[in-house]
Coordinates of C-alpha atoms in Angstrom, one line a residue:
M10 CA 57.2 126.9 120.7
D11 CA 60.6 126.5 119.1
S12 CA 62.9 129.1 120.8
S13 CA 64.4 130.0 117.5
D14 CA 61.0 131.2 116.3
K15 CA 60.0 133.3 119.3
F16 CA 60.7 136.4 117.4
K17 CA 57.7 135.8 115.2
D18 CA 55.2 136.5 118.0
E19 CA 56.9 139.6 119.4
D20 CA 54.7 142.7 119.9
M21 CA 55.7 145.2 117.3
S22 CA 56.0 147.9 119.9
L23 CA 59.5 146.4 120.5
I24 CA 60.5 147.6 117.1
K25 CA 60.7 151.3 116.3
L26 CA 60.6 151.3 112.5
E27 CA 59.8 154.5 110.6
Q28 CA 58.3 153.2 107.4
P29 CA 58.4 155.2 104.2
D30 CA 55.2 156.7 103.0
P31 CA 54.1 155.1 99.7
E32 CA 51.8 158.1 99.0
N33 CA 54.8 160.4 98.9
M34 CA 57.1 158.6 96.5
A35 CA 59.0 161.7 95.5
Q36 CA 60.7 161.6 98.9
V37 CA 61.5 157.8 98.8
N38 CA 65.1 156.6 98.1
L39 CA 64.8 153.4 96.2
Q40 CA 68.0 152.1 97.6
E41 CA 66.4 152.1 101.1
V42 CA 63.1 150.5 100.5
A43 CA 61.5 147.4 99.0
L44 CA 57.9 146.7 97.9
R45 CA 55.9 144.6 100.3
V46 CA 54.5 141.5 98.5
P47 CA 52.2 139.1 100.3
D48 CA 53.5 135.6 101.2
N49 CA 50.4 133.6 100.6
R50 CA 50.0 132.5 97.0
Q51 CA 46.4 133.7 96.6
E52 CA 47.2 137.1 98.2
R53 CA 50.4 137.4 96.1
L54 CA 48.5 136.6 92.9
L55 CA 45.8 139.2 93.6
F56 CA 48.5 141.8 94.5
L57 CA 50.6 141.2 91.4
K58 CA 47.6 141.2 89.1
E59 CA 46.5 144.5 90.5
Q60 CA 49.9 146.1 90.2
T61 CA 50.8 144.8 86.7
R62 CA 47.4 146.1 85.6
Q63 CA 48.7 149.5 86.5
I64 CA 51.5 149.1 84.0
V65 CA 49.0 148.6 81.2
R66 CA 46.1 150.8 82.3
T67 CA 48.0 153.7 83.8
Y68 CA 51.7 153.8 82.9
A69 CA 51.5 152.6 79.3
Q70 CA 48.3 154.6 78.5
Q71 CA 49.9 157.6 80.1
C72 CA 52.8 157.3 77.6
K73 CA 50.6 156.6 74.6
Q74 CA 50.8 159.1 71.8
D75 CA 47.8 161.4 71.6
G76 CA 48.2 163.3 68.4
K77 CA 51.4 165.3 68.8
K78 CA 51.1 165.3 72.6
R79 CA 52.2 162.7 75.0
N80 CA 52.5 162.7 78.8
P81 CA 55.6 160.7 79.8
L82 CA 55.8 159.1 83.3
N83 CA 56.8 161.5 86.0
A84 CA 59.5 160.8 88.6
E85 CA 57.0 159.4 91.1
D86 CA 55.5 157.0 88.6
L87 CA 59.0 155.8 87.6
Q88 CA 59.8 155.2 91.3
K89 CA 56.7 153.0 91.7
L90 CA 57.3 151.2 88.5
D91 CA 60.9 150.5 89.5
L92 CA 59.8 149.0 92.8
L93 CA 57.2 146.8 91.1
L94 CA 59.6 145.6 88.5
Q95 CA 62.0 144.6 91.2
A96 CA 59.2 142.6 92.8
L97 CA 58.2 141.0 89.5
S98 CA 61.8 139.9 89.0
N99 CA 61.7 137.7 92.1
I100 CA 58.3 136.0 92.3
E101 CA 58.2 133.2 94.8
G102 CA 56.6 130.0 93.5
L103 CA 55.8 131.2 90.0
T104 CA 53.7 128.7 88.0
T105 CA 52.5 128.8 84.4
N106 CA 49.0 129.7 85.6
M107 CA 50.3 132.5 87.7
E108 CA 52.3 133.9 84.8
K109 CA 49.1 134.0 82.6
E110 CA 47.0 135.5 85.4
I111 CA 49.3 138.4 86.1
K112 CA 50.3 138.8 82.4
L113 CA 54.0 138.7 83.4
K114 CA 55.4 138.1 79.9
F115 CA 53.3 140.8 78.4
S116 CA 54.2 143.3 81.1
L117 CA 57.9 142.6 80.9
E118 CA 57.8 142.8 77.1
L119 CA 56.0 146.1 77.3
I120 CA 58.7 147.6 79.5
M121 CA 61.5 146.1 77.3
D122 CA 60.1 147.1 73.9
G123 CA 57.9 150.2 74.7
I124 CA 54.4 150.9 73.5
P125 CA 53.5 148.5 70.7
K126 CA 53.3 149.9 67.2
T127 CA 55.0 153.2 68.1
A128 CA 58.5 154.4 68.8
M129 CA 57.3 157.7 70.2
Y130 CA 58.0 156.6 73.7
K131 CA 60.2 154.1 75.4
F132 CA 60.4 153.3 79.1
P133 CA 63.7 154.9 80.3
E134 CA 66.6 153.0 81.6
P135 CA 67.3 151.1 83.8
L136 CA 63.7 149.8 83.5
P137 CA 64.1 148.0 80.1
R138 CA 67.4 146.5 81.3
K139 CA 65.8 145.2 84.5
A140 CA 62.8 143.8 82.6
K141 CA 65.1 142.0 80.2
A142 CA 67.1 140.5 83.0
A143 CA 63.8 139.2 84.6
W144 CA 62.7 137.9 81.2
Q145 CA 65.9 135.9 80.8
K146 CA 65.7 134.5 84.3
Y147 CA 62.1 133.3 83.8
E148 CA 62.9 132.0 80.4
A149 CA 65.7 129.9 81.9
E150 CA 63.2 128.6 84.4
N151 CA 60.6 127.9 81.6
W152 CA 58.2 130.4 83.1
G153 CA 57.2 128.1 86.1
A154 CA 56.6 125.0 84.1
G155 CA 56.6 122.0 86.5
A156 CA 56.4 124.2 89.5
E157 CA 53.2 122.4 90.6
H158 CA 55.4 119.5 91.8
E159 CA 57.4 121.8 94.2
L160 CA 56.5 121.7 97.9
L161 CA 55.4 125.2 99.1
D162 CA 54.7 126.6 102.6
D163 CA 51.0 127.0 101.9
D164 CA 50.4 123.5 100.5
E165 CA 47.6 122.1 102.7
D166 CA 49.6 119.0 103.6
V167 CA 52.9 120.6 104.4
K168 CA 54.8 119.2 107.3
A169 CA 55.5 122.2 109.5
E170 CA 56.6 122.9 113.1
P171 CA 53.6 123.7 115.3
S172 CA 54.9 127.2 116.0
E173 CA 55.5 128.1 112.4
A174 CA 52.2 126.6 111.1
T175 CA 50.3 129.3 113.0
S176 CA 52.6 132.2 112.1
P177 CA 51.2 135.4 110.7
T178 CA 52.2 134.3 107.2
S179 CA 49.9 131.4 107.4
P180 CA 47.4 130.8 104.5
T181 CA 44.6 131.4 107.0
S182 CA 45.5 135.1 107.1
P183 CA 43.0 137.7 105.7
I184 CA 42.9 138.1 102.0
Y185 CA 45.1 141.0 100.6
K186 CA 43.4 144.3 100.5
P187 CA 45.1 147.6 99.5
T188 CA 45.2 150.0 102.4
N189 CA 46.1 153.2 100.5
S190 CA 45.3 154.8 97.2
S191 CA 48.5 153.4 95.5
G192 CA 47.7 149.9 96.8
I193 CA 51.3 149.4 98.0
R194 CA 53.3 149.2 101.2
L195 CA 57.0 149.7 101.5
L196 CA 59.5 148.0 103.7
R197 CA 62.6 149.8 104.9
R198 CA 66.0 148.2 104.4
P199 CA 68.6 148.1 107.2
R200 CA 71.8 150.0 106.7
P201 CA 74.5 147.8 105.1
G202 CA 76.8 148.0 108.1
H203 CA 74.2 146.8 110.6
S204 CA 75.8 144.1 112.7
I205 CA 72.8 141.7 112.5
Y206 CA 70.7 142.7 109.5
G207 CA 73.5 144.2 107.4
T208 CA 75.4 142.7 104.5
Q209 CA 77.7 140.6 106.8
G210 CA 75.1 139.9 109.5
I211 CA 73.3 136.7 110.3
M212 CA 70.0 138.2 109.1
R213 CA 71.4 139.6 105.9
G214 CA 69.0 139.8 103.0
I215 CA 66.0 139.7 105.3
L216 CA 63.6 142.6 106.0
I217 CA 61.2 143.1 108.9
D218 CA 57.6 143.5 108.0
P219 CA 55.9 145.7 110.6
Y220 CA 52.4 145.6 109.1
G221 CA 50.4 143.5 111.5
K222 CA 50.2 142.6 115.1
M223 CA 53.1 140.2 115.0
R224 CA 56.5 140.4 113.6
T225 CA 57.1 138.7 110.2
Y226 CA 60.1 138.6 107.9
K227 CA 60.5 138.9 104.1
F228 CA 63.3 138.5 101.7
D229 CA 64.9 141.6 100.3
D230 CA 64.1 141.4 96.6
T231 CA 67.6 142.7 95.7
F232 CA 69.4 140.0 97.6
V233 CA 70.7 137.2 95.3
R234 CA 69.8 133.9 96.8
P235 CA 71.2 130.5 95.5
S236 CA 68.5 128.0 94.4
H237 CA 67.6 125.3 96.8
K238 CA 66.5 123.0 94.0
V239 CA 69.9 121.2 94.0
F240 CA 70.8 117.9 95.4
G241 CA 73.9 117.6 97.5
H242 CA 75.7 120.1 99.8
N243 CA 74.9 123.0 97.5
G244 CA 77.9 124.9 98.7
L245 CA 77.1 124.5 102.4
E246 CA 79.5 123.5 105.1
V247 CA 78.6 120.9 107.7
G248 CA 77.9 122.9 110.9
Q249 CA 76.7 126.0 109.2
W250 CA 74.2 127.7 111.5
W251 CA 71.2 130.0 111.1
P252 CA 69.0 131.9 113.6
L253 CA 65.8 131.2 111.7
Q254 CA 64.6 128.6 109.1
M255 CA 64.1 131.5 106.7
C256 CA 67.9 132.1 106.8
A257 CA 68.5 128.5 105.7
L258 CA 66.2 129.1 102.8
R259 CA 68.1 132.3 102.0
D260 CA 71.4 130.3 101.7
G261 CA 69.9 127.5 99.5
A262 CA 69.9 124.9 102.3
H263 CA 66.2 124.5 102.4
G264 CA 63.2 125.3 100.2
T265 CA 60.4 126.5 102.5
K266 CA 60.1 129.0 105.4
M267 CA 57.9 126.8 107.5
G268 CA 57.7 123.3 105.9
G269 CA 59.9 120.5 107.2
I270 CA 60.4 118.9 103.7
A271 CA 61.6 120.6 100.6
G272 CA 61.8 119.3 97.0
S273 CA 59.4 118.0 94.5
D274 CA 57.1 115.0 94.3
N275 CA 58.5 114.0 91.0
L276 CA 62.3 114.3 91.7
G277 CA 62.4 113.8 95.5
A278 CA 63.5 115.7 98.6
T279 CA 66.5 118.0 98.5
S280 CA 66.3 118.7 102.3
I281 CA 64.4 118.1 105.5
V282 CA 64.3 119.9 108.9
V283 CA 64.4 117.7 112.0
S284 CA 62.3 119.7 114.5
G285 CA 60.7 117.2 116.9
G286 CA 57.2 118.1 115.6
Y287 CA 56.1 114.4 115.4
A288 CA 57.9 113.4 118.6
D289 CA 55.6 110.4 119.2
M290 CA 56.5 108.9 115.8
D291 CA 59.8 110.3 114.6
K292 CA 63.2 109.4 116.2
D293 CA 66.4 111.3 116.0
L294 CA 69.4 109.1 116.7
G295 CA 72.1 111.3 115.2
D296 CA 73.5 109.4 112.3
V297 CA 70.2 107.6 111.9
I298 CA 66.8 109.5 111.7
L299 CA 63.4 107.9 111.5
Y300 CA 61.2 110.5 109.8
S301 CA 57.5 110.5 108.7
G302 CA 55.6 112.6 106.2
S303 CA 52.9 115.1 106.8
N304 CA 49.5 114.2 108.3
S305 CA 51.0 110.9 109.6
H306 CA 49.6 111.6 113.0
S307 CA 46.0 112.3 111.8
N308 CA 45.2 109.2 109.8
T309 CA 42.8 106.7 111.4
D310 CA 42.7 104.1 108.7
P311 CA 44.7 101.1 110.0
N312 CA 45.4 99.8 106.5
T313 CA 46.0 102.7 104.1
P314 CA 48.5 105.5 105.0
L315 CA 47.8 109.0 103.9
I316 CA 50.1 109.8 101.0
S317 CA 50.5 113.6 101.1
K318 CA 52.5 115.6 98.6
D319 CA 55.6 115.7 100.8
T320 CA 55.3 112.0 101.6
K321 CA 55.4 111.4 97.9
C322 CA 58.5 113.5 97.9
L323 CA 60.2 111.2 100.4
V324 CA 59.0 108.1 98.6
R325 CA 60.6 109.4 95.4
S326 CA 63.8 110.1 97.2
Y327 CA 63.9 106.5 98.5
Q328 CA 63.2 105.2 95.0
R329 CA 65.9 107.3 93.4
G330 CA 68.5 107.1 96.2
C331 CA 68.7 110.8 96.5
L332 CA 71.1 112.5 98.9
V333 CA 69.1 114.7 101.2
R334 CA 70.4 117.7 103.2
V335 CA 69.5 117.4 106.9
I336 CA 69.0 120.5 109.1
R337 CA 68.4 120.2 112.9
S338 CA 66.3 122.7 114.8
A339 CA 66.7 123.7 118.4
S340 CA 63.2 122.3 119.0
G341 CA 64.3 118.8 118.2
A342 CA 64.4 116.1 120.9
S343 CA 68.0 114.9 120.2
S344 CA 70.7 115.7 122.7
I345 CA 72.8 117.0 119.7
S346 CA 70.3 119.5 118.5
P347 CA 71.6 123.1 118.5
S348 CA 70.8 125.2 121.6
V349 CA 69.2 127.8 119.4
G350 CA 68.4 128.2 115.7
Y351 CA 69.1 125.7 113.0
R352 CA 72.3 123.8 112.0
Y353 CA 73.3 121.9 108.8
E354 CA 74.2 118.3 109.6
G355 CA 75.3 117.0 106.2
L356 CA 73.9 114.6 103.7
Y357 CA 71.7 111.6 104.5
R358 CA 70.2 108.9 102.3
I359 CA 66.8 107.1 102.8
T360 CA 67.7 103.4 103.2
A361 CA 64.3 102.0 104.2
Q362 CA 60.6 102.8 104.0
Q363 CA 58.2 101.1 106.5
Q364 CA 54.5 101.2 107.2
R365 CA 53.8 101.9 110.8
T366 CA 50.8 102.6 113.1
N367 CA 50.3 106.0 114.7
P368 CA 48.8 106.6 118.2
N369 CA 45.3 106.9 116.6
G370 CA 45.6 103.5 115.1
G371 CA 46.1 104.8 111.6
A372 CA 48.7 103.7 109.1
Y373 CA 51.6 106.0 108.1
L374 CA 54.9 105.7 106.3
R375 CA 58.2 106.2 108.2
F376 CA 61.5 106.6 106.5
R377 CA 65.0 105.7 107.7
F378 CA 67.6 108.3 107.0
E379 CA 71.3 107.3 107.4
R380 CA 74.1 109.8 107.3
I381 CA 76.6 109.0 104.5
E382 CA 80.3 108.5 105.0
D383 CA 83.2 110.6 103.8
Q384 CA 81.9 114.0 105.0
D385 CA 82.8 116.2 108.0
P386 CA 81.4 115.0 111.3
I387 CA 78.4 116.8 112.9
D388 CA 79.6 120.0 114.5
T389 CA 78.0 120.3 117.9
S390 CA 80.2 123.4 118.7
R391 CA 77.7 125.5 116.7
P392 CA 76.2 127.8 117.5
T393 CA 79.2 129.5 119.0
A394 CA 79.1 131.9 121.9
K395 CA 79.1 134.8 119.5
E396 CA 76.4 133.3 117.4
K397 CA 74.2 132.9 120.5
R398 CA 74.8 136.5 121.4
D399 CA 73.9 137.6 117.9
Y400 CA 70.8 135.4 118.0
E401 CA 69.6 137.4 121.0
K402 CA 70.0 140.6 119.1
V403 CA 67.7 139.5 116.2
R404 CA 64.7 140.6 118.2
D405 CA 66.0 144.2 118.4
G406 CA 65.4 144.7 114.7
Y407 CA 67.1 147.6 112.9

């Protein structure tokens, strides 16, 4: 197991988190909590469908004019709706089909414009303002159009590190089922001044999810993250270091929490993680990396390589000459791999694509990455002594 991912399998008895009670929303401070949204696409879809249905069936109907009487939302309803709206504003992996399934446009429009055909009630601020901001964000992203080309953690053929592929957020986890009458769970935020999880800490913008036998992490839906869908450095500095791969995703360095390749199969890879997962086929020589796509080790056909979605991504990068961000993991076999965590090594370009034979006698594609010139050298001084000390404190939680 990669030492940087050891925190995922910690017994939760090590973390003493007093979680807010979603059944008693009147006592919840919205600045201190976030709505827990499942990671898996199918679970997330079911959860959001159920919750957005509440907007229409419960909240909107509750506000509907009935003769001269109307029953506006109470404080507890508004609290729940505010949390849901925040989650709806930051949907991971939104596709056009998902938008239709959860009726996202309709729900946001309902909150922005109030009950159709009547001006007797409007959702109070700041809800309409937040709904409008979410609408504008998704409008700029064309409501998930083209997202089917993006590589996601729960794609069946994702290239992942062994330890991360079996994490609690794996698509093999049980289907989402509400565990309380409101159907929601809340995650507590750390205090802003926390040395590790606070606004200046190495785990900033990340929350601990204590629901389950093993520790998992989720993004704080109020934390503004740069897009990873950018070629080039994307504002990163060579040598930048993170305790977990998820932190690299937070800063726009990579695009998946578990996958080794990020990008799209129509545009190419924006980044890769060199983790040593395919040690018998990949080679890390520093400025030159020989890297294979997913499922390369499992093919038994000696003539035809398996072309998975992320292998297509690498092929497209080779064809287009894309510059690819390279991140090294502590689990890598190279002598220059970081001692713990993950480190940004700079930009590489795929200069060759070759068909090879795996230990099972099957064909696979291997790609030659070469580090480009005119950039800062690889910074083997990272992580620093302080970063290593902070890394050890991640397990303490908040």
